[in-house]
XYZ file of C-alpha atoms in Angstrom:
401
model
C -19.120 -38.253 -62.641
C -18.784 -38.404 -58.994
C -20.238 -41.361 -57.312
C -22.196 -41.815 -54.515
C -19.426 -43.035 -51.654
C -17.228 -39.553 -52.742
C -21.144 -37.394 -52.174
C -21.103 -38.567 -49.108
C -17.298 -38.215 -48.314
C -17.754 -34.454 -49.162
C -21.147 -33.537 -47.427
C -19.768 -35.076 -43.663
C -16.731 -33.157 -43.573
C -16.911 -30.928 -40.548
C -16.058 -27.046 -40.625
C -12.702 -26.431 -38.692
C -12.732 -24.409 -35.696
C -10.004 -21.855 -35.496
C -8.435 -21.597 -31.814
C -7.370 -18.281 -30.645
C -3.650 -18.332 -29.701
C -3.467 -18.373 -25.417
C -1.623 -15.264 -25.275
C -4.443 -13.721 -27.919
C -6.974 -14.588 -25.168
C -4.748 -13.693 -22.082
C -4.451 -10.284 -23.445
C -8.263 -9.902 -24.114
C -9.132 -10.927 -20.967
C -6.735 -8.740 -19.466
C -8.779 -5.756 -20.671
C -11.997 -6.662 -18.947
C -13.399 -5.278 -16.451
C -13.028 -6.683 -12.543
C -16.947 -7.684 -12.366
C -16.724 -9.533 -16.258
C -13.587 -11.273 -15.540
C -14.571 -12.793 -12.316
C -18.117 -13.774 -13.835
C -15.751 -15.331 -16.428
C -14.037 -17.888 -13.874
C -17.957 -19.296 -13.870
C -17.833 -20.272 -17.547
C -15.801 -23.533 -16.549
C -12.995 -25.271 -14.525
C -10.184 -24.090 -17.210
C -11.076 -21.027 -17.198
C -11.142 -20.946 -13.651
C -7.776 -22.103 -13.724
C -6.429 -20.041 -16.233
C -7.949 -16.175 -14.990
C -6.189 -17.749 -10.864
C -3.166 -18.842 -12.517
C -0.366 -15.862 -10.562
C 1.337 -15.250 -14.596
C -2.347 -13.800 -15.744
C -3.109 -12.261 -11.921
C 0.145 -10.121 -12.804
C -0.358 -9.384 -16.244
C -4.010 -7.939 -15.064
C -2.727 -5.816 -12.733
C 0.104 -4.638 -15.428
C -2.546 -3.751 -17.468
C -4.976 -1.605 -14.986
C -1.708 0.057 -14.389
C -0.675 0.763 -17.488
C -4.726 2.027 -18.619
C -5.297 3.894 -15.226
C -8.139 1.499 -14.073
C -7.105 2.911 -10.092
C -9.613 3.421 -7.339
C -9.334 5.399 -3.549
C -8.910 3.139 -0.649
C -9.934 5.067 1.963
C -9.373 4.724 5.570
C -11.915 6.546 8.488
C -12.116 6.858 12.006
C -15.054 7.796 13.685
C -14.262 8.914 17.176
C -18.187 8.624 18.089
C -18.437 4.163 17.720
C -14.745 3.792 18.057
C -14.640 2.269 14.644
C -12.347 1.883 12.072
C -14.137 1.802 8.468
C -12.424 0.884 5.388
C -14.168 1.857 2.165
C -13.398 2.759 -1.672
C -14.352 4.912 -4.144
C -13.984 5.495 -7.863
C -11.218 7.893 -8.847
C -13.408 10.359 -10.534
C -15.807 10.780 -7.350
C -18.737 9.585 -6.715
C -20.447 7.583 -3.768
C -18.423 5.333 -1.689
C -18.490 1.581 -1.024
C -18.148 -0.087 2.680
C -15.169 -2.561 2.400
C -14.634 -3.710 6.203
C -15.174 -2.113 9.561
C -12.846 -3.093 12.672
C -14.973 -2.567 15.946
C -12.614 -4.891 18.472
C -12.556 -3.033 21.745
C -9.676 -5.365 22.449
C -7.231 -3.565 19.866
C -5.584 0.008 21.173
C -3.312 0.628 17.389
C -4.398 0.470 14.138
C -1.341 0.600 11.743
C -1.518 2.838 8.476
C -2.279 0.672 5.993
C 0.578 -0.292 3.646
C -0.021 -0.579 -0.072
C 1.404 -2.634 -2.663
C 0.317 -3.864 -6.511
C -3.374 -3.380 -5.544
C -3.118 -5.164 -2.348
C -3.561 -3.449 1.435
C -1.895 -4.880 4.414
C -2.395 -3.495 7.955
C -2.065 -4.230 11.458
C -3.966 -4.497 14.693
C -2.300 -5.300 17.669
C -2.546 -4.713 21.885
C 0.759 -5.181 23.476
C -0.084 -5.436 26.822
C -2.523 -8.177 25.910
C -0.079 -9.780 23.480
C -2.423 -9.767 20.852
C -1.072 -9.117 17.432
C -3.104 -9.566 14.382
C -2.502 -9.074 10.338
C -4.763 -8.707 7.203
C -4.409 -8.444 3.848
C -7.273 -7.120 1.911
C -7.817 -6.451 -1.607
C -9.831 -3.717 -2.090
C -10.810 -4.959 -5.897
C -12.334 -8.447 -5.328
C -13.294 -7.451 -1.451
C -11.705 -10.034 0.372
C -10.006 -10.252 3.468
C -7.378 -12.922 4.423
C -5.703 -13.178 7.844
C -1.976 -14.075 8.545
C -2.576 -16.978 10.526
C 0.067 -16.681 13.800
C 3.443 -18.444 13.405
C 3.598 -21.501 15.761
C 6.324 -19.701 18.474
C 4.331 -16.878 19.172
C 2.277 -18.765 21.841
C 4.829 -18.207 24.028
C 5.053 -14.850 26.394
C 8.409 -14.146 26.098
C 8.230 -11.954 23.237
C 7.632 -7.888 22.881
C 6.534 -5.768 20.147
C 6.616 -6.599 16.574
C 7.286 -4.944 13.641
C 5.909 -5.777 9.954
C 6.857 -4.895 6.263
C 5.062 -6.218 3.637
C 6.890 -6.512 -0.218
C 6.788 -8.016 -3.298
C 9.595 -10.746 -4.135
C 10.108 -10.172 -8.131
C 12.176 -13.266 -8.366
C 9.689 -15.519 -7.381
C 6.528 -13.357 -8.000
C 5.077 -13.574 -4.831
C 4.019 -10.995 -1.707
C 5.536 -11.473 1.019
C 5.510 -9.795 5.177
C 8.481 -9.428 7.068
C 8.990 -10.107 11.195
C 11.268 -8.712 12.958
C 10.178 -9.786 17.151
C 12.055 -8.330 20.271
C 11.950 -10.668 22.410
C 11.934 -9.913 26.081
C 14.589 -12.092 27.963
C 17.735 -11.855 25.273
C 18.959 -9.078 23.406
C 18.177 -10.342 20.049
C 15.236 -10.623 17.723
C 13.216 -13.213 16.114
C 13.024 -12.693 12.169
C 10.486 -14.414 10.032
C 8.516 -14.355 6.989
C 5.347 -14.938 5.834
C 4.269 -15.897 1.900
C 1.331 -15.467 0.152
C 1.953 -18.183 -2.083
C 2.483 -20.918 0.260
C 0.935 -19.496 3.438
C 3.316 -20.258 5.824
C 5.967 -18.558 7.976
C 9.550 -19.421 8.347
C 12.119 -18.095 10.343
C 15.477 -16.476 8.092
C 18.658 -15.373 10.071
C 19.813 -11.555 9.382
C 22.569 -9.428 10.862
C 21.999 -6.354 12.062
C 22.817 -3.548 9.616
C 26.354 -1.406 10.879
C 24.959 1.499 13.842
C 21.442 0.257 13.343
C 19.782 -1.022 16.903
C 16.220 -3.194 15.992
C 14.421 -1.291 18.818
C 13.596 1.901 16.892
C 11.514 -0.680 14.291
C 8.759 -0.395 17.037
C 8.270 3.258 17.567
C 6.456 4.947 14.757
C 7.557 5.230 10.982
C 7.323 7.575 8.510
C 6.062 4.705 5.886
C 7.348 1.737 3.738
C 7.641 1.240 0.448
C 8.394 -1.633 -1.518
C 10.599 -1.076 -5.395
C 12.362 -3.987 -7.017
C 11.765 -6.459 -4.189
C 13.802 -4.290 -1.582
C 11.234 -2.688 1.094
C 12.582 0.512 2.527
C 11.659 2.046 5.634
C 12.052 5.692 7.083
C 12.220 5.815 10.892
C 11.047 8.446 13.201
C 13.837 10.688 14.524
C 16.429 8.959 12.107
C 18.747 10.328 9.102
C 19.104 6.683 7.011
C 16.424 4.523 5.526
C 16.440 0.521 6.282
C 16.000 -1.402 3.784
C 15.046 -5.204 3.600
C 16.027 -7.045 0.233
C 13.332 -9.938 -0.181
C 15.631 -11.579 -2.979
C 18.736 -11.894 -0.894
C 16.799 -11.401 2.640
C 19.434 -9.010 4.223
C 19.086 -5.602 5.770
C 21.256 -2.919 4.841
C 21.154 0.975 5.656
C 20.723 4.020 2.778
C 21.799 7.594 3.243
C 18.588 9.961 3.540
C 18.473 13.143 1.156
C 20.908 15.231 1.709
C 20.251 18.904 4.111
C 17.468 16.370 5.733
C 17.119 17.092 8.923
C 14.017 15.134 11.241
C 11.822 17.247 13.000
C 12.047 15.464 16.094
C 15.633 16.658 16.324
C 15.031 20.555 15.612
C 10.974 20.988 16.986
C 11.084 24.037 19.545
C 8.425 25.798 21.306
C 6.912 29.602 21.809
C 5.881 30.729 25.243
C 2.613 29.291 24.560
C 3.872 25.808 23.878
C 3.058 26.166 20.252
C 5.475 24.070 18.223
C 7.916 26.035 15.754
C 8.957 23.560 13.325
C 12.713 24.013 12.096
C 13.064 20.690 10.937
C 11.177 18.583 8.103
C 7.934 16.563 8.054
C 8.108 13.838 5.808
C 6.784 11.295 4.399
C 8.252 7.810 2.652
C 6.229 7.276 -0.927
C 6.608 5.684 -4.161
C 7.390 7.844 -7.653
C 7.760 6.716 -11.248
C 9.443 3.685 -9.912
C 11.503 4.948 -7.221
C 11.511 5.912 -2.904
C 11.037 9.159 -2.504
C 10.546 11.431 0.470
C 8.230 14.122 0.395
C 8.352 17.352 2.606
C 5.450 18.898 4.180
C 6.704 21.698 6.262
C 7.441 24.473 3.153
C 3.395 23.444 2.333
C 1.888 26.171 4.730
C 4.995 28.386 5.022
C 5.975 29.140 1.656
C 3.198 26.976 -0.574
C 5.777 24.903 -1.977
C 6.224 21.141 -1.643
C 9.485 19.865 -1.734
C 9.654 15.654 -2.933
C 13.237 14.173 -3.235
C 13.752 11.071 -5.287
C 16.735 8.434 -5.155
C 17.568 8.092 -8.471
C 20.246 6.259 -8.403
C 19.791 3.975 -5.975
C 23.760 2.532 -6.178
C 25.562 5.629 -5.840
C 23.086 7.449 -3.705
C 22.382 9.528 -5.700
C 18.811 12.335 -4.860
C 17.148 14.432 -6.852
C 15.027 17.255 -5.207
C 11.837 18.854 -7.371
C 10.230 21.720 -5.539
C 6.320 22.049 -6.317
C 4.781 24.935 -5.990
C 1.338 25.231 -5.429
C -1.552 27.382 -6.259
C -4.044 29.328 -4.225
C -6.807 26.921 -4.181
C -4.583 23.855 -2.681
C -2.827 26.032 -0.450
C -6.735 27.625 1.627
C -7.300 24.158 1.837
C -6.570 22.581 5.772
C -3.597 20.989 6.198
C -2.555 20.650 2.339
C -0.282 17.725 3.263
C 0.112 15.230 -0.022
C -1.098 11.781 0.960
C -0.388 9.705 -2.162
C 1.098 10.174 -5.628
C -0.354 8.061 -8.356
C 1.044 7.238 -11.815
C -0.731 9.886 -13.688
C 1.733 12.787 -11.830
C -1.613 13.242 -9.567
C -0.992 14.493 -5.916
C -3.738 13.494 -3.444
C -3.639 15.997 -0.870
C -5.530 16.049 2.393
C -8.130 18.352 3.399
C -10.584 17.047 6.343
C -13.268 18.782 5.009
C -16.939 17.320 4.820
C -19.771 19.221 4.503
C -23.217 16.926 5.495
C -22.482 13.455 3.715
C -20.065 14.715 0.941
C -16.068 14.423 1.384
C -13.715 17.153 -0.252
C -10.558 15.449 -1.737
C -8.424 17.821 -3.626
C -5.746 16.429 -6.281
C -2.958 18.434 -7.817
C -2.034 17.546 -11.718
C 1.726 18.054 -11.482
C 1.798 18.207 -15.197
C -1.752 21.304 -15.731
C -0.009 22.659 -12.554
C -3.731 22.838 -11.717
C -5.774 21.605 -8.378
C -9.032 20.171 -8.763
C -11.664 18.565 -6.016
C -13.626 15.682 -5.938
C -16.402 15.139 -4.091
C -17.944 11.753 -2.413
C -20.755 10.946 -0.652
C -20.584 8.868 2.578
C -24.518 7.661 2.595
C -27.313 8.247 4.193
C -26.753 6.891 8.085
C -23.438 4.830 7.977
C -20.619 7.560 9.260
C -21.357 10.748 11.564
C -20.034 13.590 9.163
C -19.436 15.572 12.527
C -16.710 12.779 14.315
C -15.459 11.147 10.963
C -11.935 11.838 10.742
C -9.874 10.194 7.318
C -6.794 8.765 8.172
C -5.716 7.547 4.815
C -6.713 8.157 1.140
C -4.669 6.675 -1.388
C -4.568 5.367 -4.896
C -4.651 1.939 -6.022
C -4.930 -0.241 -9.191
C -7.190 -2.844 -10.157
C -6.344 -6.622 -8.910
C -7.396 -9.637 -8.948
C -5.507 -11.486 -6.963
C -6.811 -14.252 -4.785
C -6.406 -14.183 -1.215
């Protein structure tokens, strides 16, 4: 017979409350959706902590690669306000969503923005009033930070500035590169900027071997960044420089091999058209790796020629020649823009028809082009002075800025 102290011992015993395992609840979380898992740094001050913490930020982003969560950033000029607009759109189609506009009279270039694990970085600068300004915006969350201006820059003896922006892997943090000519000795000024600590610091480099730091300020055919090196392909040039954020040197690649710029080959008819005998191209990222992607062959002969380094040691490039079909190539200027992860070209085609943008994607895999349409809204951009300057592919991020 039980007595009445053991009743009592057995009714108060409390039901144990299993804890989920943090890398169980990491990887749930990591599934979410953007608008759940930022209502879900409400819930309370650990959570908070946990969904900010950089190791989860990272293993989001993994994950919205690895499912395909991407969106278009895209970029628009309208020639009518002067205006820069930045918007995005879902990948499917659909209507598009105002990120930022830049209206600053004050600016005269607007850089291309530069892409990297869901993040945008882009420049707006006036030389000749020494104004030189940087953003990073993530086109996910919808906000906007601005590189705050290193302490020696309020001094006029400096000239045009050039800026990369990478990923350090070692350290798991995004960084932008420096490089400054200044204007009374024949050497540069070479800093960097970190996202993790938000400050700048200034890093000695040598000059790579037949490399002069003046052609960093004329235009570029992109940057990419792949294993914490950023490369860059220069107009008019037959190497790509590349920047190591790990070991912070500089050091020169051999381009593709037949490559010849068309700045070195352009000639002109007896009506000053230009007859192209060199190659367009363009610096992008595939499956991992630079590659360099042709435009010329697009209108001539409807193919589309992207080289890949391989093997990035012994130099090694490997050239696959895309052909495409009729609907891509009656399309204007079929030029690819971006290639995503799902062996999706992006192609350009400038058409809009009232408030609705064309976009036309080639599936290198279906070997088939389709076209997705958005809509601009009612009001916000003139359809007949909107020109796109950039549409590209991103993936989902949360990463605070």
């Amino acid at each position: 017979m039980e007595t009445l102290g053991e009743e009592k011992s057995t009714t108060s015993k409390k039901p144990k409350i299993s804890v989920l395992p943090s890398d169980v609840i990491d990887g749930i979380l990591s599934r979410l959706p953007v608008k759940s898992i930022l209502r879900c740094k409400s819930v309370s001050k650990p959570w908070l902590s946990r969904i900010s913490d950089p190791l989860f930020t990272k293993l989001y982003f993994t994950r919205s690669t690895a499912d395909h969560r991407n969106a278009l950033f895209i970029s628009a000029y309208d020639s009518s306000t002067h205006k820069r607009h930045f918007l995005s759109a879902a990948y499917d189609g659909g209507p598009v969503t105002h990120l930022m506009t830049l209206d600053n009279p004050n600016y005269i270039h607007f850089s291309d923005p530069v892409h990297l694990n869901g993040l945008v970085f882009f420049t707006c600068t006036n030389w000749a009033y020494g104004k030189y300004n940087q953003y990073v915006l993530n086109p996910t969350t919808r906000k906007i930070f601005e590189l705050p201006h290193p302490a020696s820059l309020t001094d006029r003896g400096h000239g045009p500035h050039c800026y990369l922006f990478g990923f350090d892997e070692s350290r798991n943090e995004h960084k932008i590169l420096m490089v400054r000519r200044l204007l009374f000795l024949p050497k540069v000024d070479i800093m960097i900027f970190s996202m993790t600590n938000y400050s700048w610091r200034k890093i000695d480099c040598e000059c790579p071997v037949a490399f002069r730091w003046y052609t960093l300020y004329g235009d570029i055919y992109g940057s990419v960044c792949v294993n914490s090196v950023v490369y860059v392909m220069l107009r008019g040039s037959v190497d790509i420089l590349a920047f190591d954020f790990t070991t912070e040197k500089f050091s020169m690649i051999g381009t593709l091999p037949g490559f010849v710029p068309r700045e070195l080959t352009t000639r002109y008819t007896l009506d000053g058209k230009p007859l192209y005998n060199g190659n367009k191209a363009v610096l992008i990222k595939i499956n991992g790796c630079i590659g360099v992607v042709c435009h010329d062959n697009v209108l001539l002969s409807n193919e589309m020629h992207i080289w890949r380094l391989q093997d990035n040691e012994n130099r090694v490039w490997v050239r696959e020649v895309i052909t495409l079909p009729k609907p891509c190539i009656e399309l204007d200027h079929p030029y690819p823009l971006n290639v995503s992860n799902m062996d999706e070209i992006i192609l350009s085609s400038g058409k809009v028809s009232g408030n609705v943008i064309c976009l036309p994607i080639y599936n290198k895999k279906s070997k088939r082009c389709k076209v997705l349409r958005f809509t601009l809204g009612d009001g916000f951009l003139s359809p007949e002075t909107v020109e796109f300057k950039q549409i590209k592919c991103y993936a989902e991020s949360i990463m605070p800025l």
